[in-house]
Coordinates of C-alpha atoms in Angstrom, one line a residue:
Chain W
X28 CA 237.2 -18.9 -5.5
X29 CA 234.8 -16.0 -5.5
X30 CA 235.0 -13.8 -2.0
X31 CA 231.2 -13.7 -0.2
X32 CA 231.3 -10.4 0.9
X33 CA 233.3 -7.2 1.6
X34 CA 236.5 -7.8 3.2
X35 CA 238.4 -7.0 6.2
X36 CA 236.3 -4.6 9.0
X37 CA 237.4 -1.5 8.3
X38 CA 234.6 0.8 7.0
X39 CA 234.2 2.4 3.9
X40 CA 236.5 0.5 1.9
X41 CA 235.9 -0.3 -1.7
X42 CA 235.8 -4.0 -2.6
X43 CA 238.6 -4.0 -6.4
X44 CA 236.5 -4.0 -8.9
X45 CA 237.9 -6.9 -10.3
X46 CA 236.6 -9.0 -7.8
X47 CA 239.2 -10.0 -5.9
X48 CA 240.3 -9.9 -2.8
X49 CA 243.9 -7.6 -2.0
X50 CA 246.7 -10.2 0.4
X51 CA 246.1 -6.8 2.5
X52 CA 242.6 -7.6 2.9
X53 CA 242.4 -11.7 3.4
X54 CA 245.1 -11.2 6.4
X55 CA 243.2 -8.6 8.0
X56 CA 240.2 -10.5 7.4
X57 CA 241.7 -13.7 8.7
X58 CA 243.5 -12.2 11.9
X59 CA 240.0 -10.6 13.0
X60 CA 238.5 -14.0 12.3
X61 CA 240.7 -16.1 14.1
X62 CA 241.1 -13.5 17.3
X63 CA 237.6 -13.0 17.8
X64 CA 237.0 -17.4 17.0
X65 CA 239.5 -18.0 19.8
X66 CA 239.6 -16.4 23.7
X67 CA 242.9 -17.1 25.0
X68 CA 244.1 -20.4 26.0
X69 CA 246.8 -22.8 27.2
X70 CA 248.8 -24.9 24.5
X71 CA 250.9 -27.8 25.0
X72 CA 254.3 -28.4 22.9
X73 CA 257.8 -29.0 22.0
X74 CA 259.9 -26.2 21.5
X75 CA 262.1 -25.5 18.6
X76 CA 263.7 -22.4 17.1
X77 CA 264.1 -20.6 20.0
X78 CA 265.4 -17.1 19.7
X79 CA 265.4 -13.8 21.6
X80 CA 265.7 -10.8 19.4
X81 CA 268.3 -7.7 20.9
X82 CA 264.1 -6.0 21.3
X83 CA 263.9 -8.5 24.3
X84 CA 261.2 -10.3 22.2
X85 CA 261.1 -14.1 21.8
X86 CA 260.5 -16.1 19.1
X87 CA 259.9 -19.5 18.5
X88 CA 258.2 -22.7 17.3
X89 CA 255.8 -25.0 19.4
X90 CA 255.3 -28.6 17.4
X91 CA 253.7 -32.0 18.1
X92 CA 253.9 -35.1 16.1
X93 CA 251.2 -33.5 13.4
X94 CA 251.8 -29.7 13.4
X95 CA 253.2 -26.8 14.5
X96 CA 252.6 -23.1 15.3
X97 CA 254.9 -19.8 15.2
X98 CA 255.1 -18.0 19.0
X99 CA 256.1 -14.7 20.2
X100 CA 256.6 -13.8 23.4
X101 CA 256.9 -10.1 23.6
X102 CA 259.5 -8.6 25.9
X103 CA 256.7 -7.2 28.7
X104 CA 255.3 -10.9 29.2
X105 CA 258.5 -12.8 29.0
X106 CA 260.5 -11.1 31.7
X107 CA 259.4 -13.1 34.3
X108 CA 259.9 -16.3 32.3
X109 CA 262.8 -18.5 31.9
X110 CA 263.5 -19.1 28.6
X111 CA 262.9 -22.9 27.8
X112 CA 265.5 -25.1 26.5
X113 CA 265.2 -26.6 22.8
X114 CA 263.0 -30.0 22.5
X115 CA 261.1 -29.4 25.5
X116 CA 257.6 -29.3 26.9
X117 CA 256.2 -26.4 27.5
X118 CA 252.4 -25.1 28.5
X119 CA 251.8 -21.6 26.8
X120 CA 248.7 -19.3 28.1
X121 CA 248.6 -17.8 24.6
X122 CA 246.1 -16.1 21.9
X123 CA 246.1 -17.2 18.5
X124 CA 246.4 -14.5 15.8
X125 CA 247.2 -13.7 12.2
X126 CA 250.5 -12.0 11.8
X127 CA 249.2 -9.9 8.7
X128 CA 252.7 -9.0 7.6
X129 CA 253.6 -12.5 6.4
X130 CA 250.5 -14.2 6.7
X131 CA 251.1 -16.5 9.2
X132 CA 248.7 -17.8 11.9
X133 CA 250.7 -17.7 15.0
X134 CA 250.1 -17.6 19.0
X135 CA 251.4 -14.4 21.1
X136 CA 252.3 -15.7 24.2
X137 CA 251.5 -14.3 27.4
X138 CA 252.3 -17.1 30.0
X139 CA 255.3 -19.8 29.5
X140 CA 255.5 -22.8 32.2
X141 CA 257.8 -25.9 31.5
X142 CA 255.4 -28.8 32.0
X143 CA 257.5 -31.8 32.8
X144 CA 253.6 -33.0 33.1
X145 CA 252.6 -30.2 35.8
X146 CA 252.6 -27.6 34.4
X147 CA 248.8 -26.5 35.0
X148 CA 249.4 -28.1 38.2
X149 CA 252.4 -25.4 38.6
X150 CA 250.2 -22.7 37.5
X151 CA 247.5 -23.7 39.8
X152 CA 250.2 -24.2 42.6
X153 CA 251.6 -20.2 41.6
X154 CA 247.7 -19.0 42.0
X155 CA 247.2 -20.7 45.6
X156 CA 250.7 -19.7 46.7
X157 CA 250.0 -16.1 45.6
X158 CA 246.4 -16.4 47.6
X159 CA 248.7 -17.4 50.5
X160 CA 250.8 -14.8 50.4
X161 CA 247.9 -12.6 50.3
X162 CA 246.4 -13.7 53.3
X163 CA 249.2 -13.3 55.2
X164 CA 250.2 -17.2 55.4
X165 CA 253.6 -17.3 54.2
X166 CA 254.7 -14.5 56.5
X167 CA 258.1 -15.3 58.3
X168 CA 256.3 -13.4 61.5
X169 CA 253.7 -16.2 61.8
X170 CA 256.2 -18.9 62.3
X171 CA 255.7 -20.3 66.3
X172 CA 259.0 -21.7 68.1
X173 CA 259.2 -25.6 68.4
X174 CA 257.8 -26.3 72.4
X175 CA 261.2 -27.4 74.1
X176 CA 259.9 -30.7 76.1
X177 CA 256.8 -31.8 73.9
X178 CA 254.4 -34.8 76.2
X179 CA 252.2 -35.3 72.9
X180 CA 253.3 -35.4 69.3
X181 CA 250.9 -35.7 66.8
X182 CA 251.3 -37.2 63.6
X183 CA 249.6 -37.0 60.6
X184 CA 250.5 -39.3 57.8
X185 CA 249.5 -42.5 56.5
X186 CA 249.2 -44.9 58.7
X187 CA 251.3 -47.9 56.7
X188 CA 253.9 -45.5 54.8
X189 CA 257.7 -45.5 55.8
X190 CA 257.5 -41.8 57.3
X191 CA 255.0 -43.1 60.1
X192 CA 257.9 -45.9 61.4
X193 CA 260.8 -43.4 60.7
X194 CA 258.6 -40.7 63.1
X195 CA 258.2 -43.6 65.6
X196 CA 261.9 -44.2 65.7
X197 CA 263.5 -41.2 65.9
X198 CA 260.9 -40.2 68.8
X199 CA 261.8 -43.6 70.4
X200 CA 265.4 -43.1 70.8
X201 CA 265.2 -38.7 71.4
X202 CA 262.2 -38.4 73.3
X203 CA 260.5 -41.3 74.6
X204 CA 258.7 -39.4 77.7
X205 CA 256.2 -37.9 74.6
X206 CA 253.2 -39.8 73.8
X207 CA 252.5 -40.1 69.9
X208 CA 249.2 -39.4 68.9
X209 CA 248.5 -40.9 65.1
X210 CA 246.0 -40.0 63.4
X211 CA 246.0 -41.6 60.1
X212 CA 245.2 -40.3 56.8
X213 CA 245.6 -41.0 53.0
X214 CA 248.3 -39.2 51.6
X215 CA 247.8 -39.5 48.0
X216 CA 245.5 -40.3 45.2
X217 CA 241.6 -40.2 45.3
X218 CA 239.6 -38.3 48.5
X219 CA 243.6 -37.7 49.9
X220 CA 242.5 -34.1 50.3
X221 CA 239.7 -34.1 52.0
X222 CA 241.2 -36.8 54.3
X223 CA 244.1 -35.1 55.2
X224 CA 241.4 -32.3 56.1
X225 CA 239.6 -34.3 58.3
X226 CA 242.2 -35.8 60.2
X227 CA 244.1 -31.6 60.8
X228 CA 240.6 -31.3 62.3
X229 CA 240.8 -34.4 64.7
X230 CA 244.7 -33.2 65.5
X231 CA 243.1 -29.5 66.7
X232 CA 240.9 -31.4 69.4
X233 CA 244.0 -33.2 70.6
X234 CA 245.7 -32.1 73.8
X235 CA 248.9 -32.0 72.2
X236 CA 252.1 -29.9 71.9
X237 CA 253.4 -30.1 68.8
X238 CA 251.9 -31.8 65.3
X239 CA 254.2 -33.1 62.4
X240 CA 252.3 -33.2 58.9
X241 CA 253.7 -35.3 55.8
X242 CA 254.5 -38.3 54.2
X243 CA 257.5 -40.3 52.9
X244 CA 259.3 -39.1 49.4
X245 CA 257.5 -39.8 46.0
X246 CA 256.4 -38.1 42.4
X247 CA 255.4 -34.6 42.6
X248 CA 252.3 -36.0 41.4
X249 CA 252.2 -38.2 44.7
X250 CA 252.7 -35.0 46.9
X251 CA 250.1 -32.9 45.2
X252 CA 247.8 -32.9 48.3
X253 CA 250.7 -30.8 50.3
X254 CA 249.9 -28.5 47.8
X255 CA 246.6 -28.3 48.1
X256 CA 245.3 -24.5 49.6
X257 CA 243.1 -25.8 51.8
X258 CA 245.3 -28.4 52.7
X259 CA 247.9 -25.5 53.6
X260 CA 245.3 -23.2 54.9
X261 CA 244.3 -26.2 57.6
X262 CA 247.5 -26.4 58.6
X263 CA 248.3 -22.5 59.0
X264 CA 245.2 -22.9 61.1
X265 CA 246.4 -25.7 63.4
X266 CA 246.4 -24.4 67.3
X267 CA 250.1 -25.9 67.9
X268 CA 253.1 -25.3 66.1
X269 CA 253.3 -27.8 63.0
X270 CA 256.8 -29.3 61.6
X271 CA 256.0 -29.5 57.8
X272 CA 257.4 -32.9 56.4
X273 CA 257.0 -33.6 53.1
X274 CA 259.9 -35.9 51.9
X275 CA 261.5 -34.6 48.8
X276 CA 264.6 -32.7 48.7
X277 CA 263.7 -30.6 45.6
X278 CA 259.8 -29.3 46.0
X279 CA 258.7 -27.3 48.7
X280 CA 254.9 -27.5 48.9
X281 CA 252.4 -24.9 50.0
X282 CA 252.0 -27.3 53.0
X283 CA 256.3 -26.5 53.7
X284 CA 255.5 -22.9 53.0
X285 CA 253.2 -22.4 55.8
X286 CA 254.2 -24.7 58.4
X287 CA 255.6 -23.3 61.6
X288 CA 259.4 -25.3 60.1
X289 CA 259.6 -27.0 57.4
X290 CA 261.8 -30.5 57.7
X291 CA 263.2 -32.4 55.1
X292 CA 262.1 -35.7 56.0
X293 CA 259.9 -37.4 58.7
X294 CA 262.8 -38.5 60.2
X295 CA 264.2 -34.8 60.2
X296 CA 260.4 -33.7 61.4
X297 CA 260.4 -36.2 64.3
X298 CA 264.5 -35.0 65.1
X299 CA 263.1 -31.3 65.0
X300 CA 259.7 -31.9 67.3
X301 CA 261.9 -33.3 70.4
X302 CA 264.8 -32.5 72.5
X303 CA 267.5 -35.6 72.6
X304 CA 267.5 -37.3 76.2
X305 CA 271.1 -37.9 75.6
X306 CA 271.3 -34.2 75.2
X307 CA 269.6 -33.6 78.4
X308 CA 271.0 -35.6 80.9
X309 CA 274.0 -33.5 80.9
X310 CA 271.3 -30.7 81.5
X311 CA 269.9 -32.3 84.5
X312 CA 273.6 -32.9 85.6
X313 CA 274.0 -29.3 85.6
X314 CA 271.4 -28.8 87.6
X315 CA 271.9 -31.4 90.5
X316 CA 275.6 -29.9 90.7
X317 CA 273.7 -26.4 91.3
X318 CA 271.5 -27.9 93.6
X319 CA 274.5 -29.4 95.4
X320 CA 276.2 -26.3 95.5
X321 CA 273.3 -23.8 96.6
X322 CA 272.8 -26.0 99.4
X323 CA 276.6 -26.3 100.8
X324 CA 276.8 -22.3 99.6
X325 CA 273.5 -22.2 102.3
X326 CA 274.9 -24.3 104.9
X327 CA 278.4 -22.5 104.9
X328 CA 276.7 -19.3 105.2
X329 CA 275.0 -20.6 108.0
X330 CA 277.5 -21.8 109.9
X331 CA 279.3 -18.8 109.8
X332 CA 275.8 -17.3 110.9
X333 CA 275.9 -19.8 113.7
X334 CA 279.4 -18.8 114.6
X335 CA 278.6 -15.4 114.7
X336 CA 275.6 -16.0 117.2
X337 CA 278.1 -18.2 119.4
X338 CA 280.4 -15.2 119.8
X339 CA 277.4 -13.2 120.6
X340 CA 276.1 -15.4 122.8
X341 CA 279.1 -15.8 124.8
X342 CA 279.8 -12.1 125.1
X343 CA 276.5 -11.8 126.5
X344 CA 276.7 -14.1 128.8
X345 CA 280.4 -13.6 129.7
X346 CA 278.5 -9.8 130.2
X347 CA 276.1 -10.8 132.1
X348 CA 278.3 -12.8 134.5
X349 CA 280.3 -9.8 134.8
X350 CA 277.4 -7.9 135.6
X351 CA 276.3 -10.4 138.4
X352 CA 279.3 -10.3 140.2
X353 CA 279.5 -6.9 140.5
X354 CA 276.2 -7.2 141.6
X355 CA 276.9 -10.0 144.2
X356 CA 279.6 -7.7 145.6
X357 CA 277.5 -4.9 146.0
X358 CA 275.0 -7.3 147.6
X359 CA 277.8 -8.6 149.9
X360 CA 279.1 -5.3 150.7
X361 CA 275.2 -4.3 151.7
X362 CA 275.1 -7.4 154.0
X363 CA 278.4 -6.8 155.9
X364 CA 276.7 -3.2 156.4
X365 CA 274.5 -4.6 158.0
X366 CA 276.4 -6.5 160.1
X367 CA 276.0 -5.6 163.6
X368 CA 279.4 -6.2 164.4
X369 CA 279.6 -2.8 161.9
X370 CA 277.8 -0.9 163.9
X371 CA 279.4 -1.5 167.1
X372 CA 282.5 -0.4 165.5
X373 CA 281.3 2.5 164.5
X374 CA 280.8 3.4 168.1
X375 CA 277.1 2.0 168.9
X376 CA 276.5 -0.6 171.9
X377 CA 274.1 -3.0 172.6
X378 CA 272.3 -3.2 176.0
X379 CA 271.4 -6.9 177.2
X380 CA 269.5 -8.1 179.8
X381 CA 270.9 -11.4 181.8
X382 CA 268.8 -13.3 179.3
X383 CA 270.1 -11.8 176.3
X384 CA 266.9 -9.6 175.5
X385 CA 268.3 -6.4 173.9
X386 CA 267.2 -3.5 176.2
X387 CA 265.6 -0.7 173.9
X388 CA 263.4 1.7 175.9
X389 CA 263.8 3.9 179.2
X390 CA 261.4 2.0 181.2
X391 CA 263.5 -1.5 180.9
X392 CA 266.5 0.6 182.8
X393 CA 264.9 0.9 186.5
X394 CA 267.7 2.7 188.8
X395 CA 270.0 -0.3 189.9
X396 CA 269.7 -2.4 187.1
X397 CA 272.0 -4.7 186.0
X398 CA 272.7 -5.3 182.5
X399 CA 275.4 -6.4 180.1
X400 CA 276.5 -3.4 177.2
X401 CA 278.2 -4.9 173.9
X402 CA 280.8 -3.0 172.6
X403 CA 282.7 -3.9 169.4
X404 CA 285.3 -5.9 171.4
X405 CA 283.2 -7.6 173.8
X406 CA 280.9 -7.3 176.6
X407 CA 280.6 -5.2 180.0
X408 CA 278.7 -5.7 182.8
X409 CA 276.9 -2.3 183.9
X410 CA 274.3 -0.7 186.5
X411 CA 271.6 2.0 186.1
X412 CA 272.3 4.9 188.1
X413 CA 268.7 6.6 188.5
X414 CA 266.2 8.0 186.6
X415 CA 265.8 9.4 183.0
X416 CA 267.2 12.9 182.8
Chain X
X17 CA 253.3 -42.1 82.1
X18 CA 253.9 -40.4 85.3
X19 CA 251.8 -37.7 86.7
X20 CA 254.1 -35.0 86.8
X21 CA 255.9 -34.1 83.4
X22 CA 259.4 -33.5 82.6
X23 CA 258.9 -30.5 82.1
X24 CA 257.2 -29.3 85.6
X25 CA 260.2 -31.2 87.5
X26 CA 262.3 -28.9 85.1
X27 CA 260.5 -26.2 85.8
X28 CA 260.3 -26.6 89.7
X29 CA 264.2 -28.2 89.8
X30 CA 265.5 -24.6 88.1
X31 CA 262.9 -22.6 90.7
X32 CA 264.8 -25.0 93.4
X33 CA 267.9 -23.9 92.5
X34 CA 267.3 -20.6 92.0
X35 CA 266.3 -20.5 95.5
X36 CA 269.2 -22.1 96.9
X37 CA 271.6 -20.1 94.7
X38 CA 270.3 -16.4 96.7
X39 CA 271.6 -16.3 100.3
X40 CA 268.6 -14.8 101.8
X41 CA 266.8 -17.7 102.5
X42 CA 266.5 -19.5 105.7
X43 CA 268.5 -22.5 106.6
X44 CA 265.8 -25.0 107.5
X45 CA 263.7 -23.9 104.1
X46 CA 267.2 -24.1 102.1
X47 CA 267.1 -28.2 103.4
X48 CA 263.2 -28.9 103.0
X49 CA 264.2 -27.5 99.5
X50 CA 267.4 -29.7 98.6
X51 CA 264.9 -32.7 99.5
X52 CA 262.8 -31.6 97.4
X53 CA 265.2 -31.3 94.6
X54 CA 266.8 -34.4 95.4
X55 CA 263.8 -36.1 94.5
X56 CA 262.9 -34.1 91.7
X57 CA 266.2 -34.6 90.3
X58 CA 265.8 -38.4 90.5
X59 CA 262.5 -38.4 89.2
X60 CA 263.4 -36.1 85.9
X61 CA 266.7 -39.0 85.6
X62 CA 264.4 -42.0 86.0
X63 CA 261.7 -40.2 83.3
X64 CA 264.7 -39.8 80.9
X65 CA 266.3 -43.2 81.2
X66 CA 263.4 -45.1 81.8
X67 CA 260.4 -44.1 80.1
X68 CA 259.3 -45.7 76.9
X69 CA 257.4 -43.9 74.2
X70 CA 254.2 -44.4 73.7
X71 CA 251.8 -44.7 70.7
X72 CA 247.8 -44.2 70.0
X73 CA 245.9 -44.1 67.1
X74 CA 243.7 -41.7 67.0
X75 CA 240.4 -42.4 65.5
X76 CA 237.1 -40.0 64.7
X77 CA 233.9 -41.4 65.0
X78 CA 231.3 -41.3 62.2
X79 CA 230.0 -39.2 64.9
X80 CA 232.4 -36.6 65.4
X81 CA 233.9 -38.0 68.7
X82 CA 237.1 -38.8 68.9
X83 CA 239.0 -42.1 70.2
X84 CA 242.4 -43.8 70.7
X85 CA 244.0 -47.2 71.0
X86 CA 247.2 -48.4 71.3
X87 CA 249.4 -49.3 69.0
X88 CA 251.8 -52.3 69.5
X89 CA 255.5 -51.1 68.3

């Protein structure tokens, strides 16, 4: 094999004269040929050989069926990763180079995701979350309180799945003074997105107090539109609080990350959106016992009110009786001084004529006159002796 | 569904009470409000053990407006 030209990059190097090419020179050459041939790129494989040196560095082996490739992972880029077990699948965001010292192509590693066939997915899914995050969405602060005696419930899930009978029930036997408002939606497969889009839309023009978004439990693959970022930034935009209910135990979705709560299960959703009526009734209790109370508490008050009134009322009058007797004695007292008979006794008489006329002035005593003089005892008959003196 | 919700005979029911429960208040208001809270009381009872829920499906319109029917449980 005859080299084509002068190797490696380096300048001012002097091709051996014999022609040949030094190892030296054909690495170098074919590390700057394969780094600048590739940009850097994500690689699917099995792992074997896994070590991680004392350095912090990792090394290992990806293979398929066909081939396989040297990795390193160098201690700054793996310290986030967890190290994968032997035999599995793994995604790598790596570059491809030549390691010059022992001639062998191999991949530096700067990313390492298991895939268990999601593993883009998952780095797509880290990339929105972190967006989130950004934004502000996944902030605790955010999260709205549950409204304690919800009228309308919507529900946003597919119309035929399990989770939309499960909601039904659970709201049935809690809370049946709400009103459910469905709106259905696809919740997986082709358009699911922009469906479940739609119909967060239609559940922000409802008059309602509370919204539950989510499905029944399936693949990760079947839940991938609850982890959609625009799914999850509609439903950080919704006007009403929103109980998150994506059934699977294990993933939470971007659409769980930013809901106002995050339940388990529709079931769990529809137990979390509404009070229990069995739990109020007692409540109510409480309250007509209060009621019964204030108003005997009221009443007792008031009779004593009344009672104290009554005493008042008698002591006034009892008063005012008092007051009029004295009253009717002094009157009584002023009448018998007026008495004639009083009078009399207190030395005055009374001159009468023969017809009982009461003599008052000079001219009615004529010498000779007979008339009758009432003293206190009794009367006298009498005579006029003569003239005024 | 009833006009008034649960929670405004809550609502009013606690105000009620609260009422009652302060001794400034006249004896003849303190009894126009126990009837009142007698009623209430009853009516927040008969919404819990009587009402049944109540579902729509909520439909948008090719042309943005929005309707709902019910749905048979």
């Amino acid at each position: 094999m005859t080299p084509a030209g002068r190797p490696g990059a380096g300048g001012g190097r002097v091709a051996p004269t014999d022609g040949a090419w030094s190892v030296s020179d054909v690495t170098r050459r074919a590390r700057a040929l394969v780094e600048a041939g590739f940009n850097r790129l994500w690689v699917r494989g099995e792992v074997s050989g896994f070590k991680a040196f004392q350095s912090g560095h990792w090394y290992f082996t990806l293979r398929d069926a066909q081939a396989q490739v040297r990795c390193v992972m160098w201690r700054s880029d793996n310290q986030r990763a967890t190290s994968p077990e032997e035999g599995t699948q793994v995604y790598v965001e790596a570059s491809p180079t030549v390691w010059e010292e022992r001639g062998e192509f191999r991949l530096t590693v700067r990313q390492l995701l298991p895939t268990d066939a999601s593993g883009l997915w998952q780095l797509r899914l880290e990339r929105a979350r972190a967006a989130l995050e950004r934004d502000g969405l996944l902030d605790p602060a955010r999260k709205r309180p549950v409204p304690p005696w919800p009228e309308r419930v919507a529900v946003i899930t597919s119309a035929d799945g399990a989770a939309v009978h499960d909601i039904v029930s659970v709201l049935a036997r809690r809370w049946p003074l709400a009103e459910v408002l469905l709106i259905p939606t696809r919740v997986q497969g082709e358009g699911a997105e922009l469906d479940v889009l739609a119909a967060l839309g239609v559940a922000n023009r409802l008059p309602v107090d509370v919204a539950i978004v989510g499905r029944g439990g399936g693949s990760r693959e079947d839940l991938w539109v609850f982890n959609s970022e625009r799914v999850a930034r509609a439903v950080a935009a919704l006007s009403v609080p929103v109980i998150s209910a994506v059934g699977h135990e294990t993933d939470v979705t971007l659409t769980d990350l930013v809901a106002d709560l995050r339940a388990a299960t529709p079931s769990a959703a529809a137990a979390a959106a509404t009070p229990d009526r069995a739990a109020v009734l007692p409540l109510v209790g409480g309250l007509a016992r209060r009621l019964a109370h204030g108003l005997e508490r009221r009443t007792e008050l008031g009779r004593e009110r009344l009672a104290r009134t009554g005493d008042r009322l008698e002591a006034t009058i009892r008063e005012h009786t008092h007051r009029r007797s004295a009253r009717l004695a002094e009157l009584a007292a002023a009448l018998d001084a007026l008495s004639p008979l009083r009078v009399l006794e207190r030395g005055y008489a009374v001159a009468r004529d023969d017809d009982g006329r009461v003599l008052k002035r000079i001219a009615e005593f004529p010498p000779g006159r007979h008339f009758r003089l009432t003293v206190s005892d009794g009367d006298v008959g009498a005579r006029a002796e003569g003239r005024p003196a | 569904m009833t006009n008034v919700s649960f929670r405004e005979e809550l609502d009013r029911l606690e105000a009620i009470v609260r009422s009652l429960e302060r001794d400034d208040l006249d004896l003849d208001r303190a009894l126009e409000l126990f009837q009142e809270g007698v009623t209430r009381l009853r009516a927040a009872r008969e919404l819990l053990e009587q009402s049944e829920l109540t579902v729509r499906r909520v439909l948008e319109a090719a042309d943005g407006t929005i309707r709902s029917e019910p749905v048979d449980r």
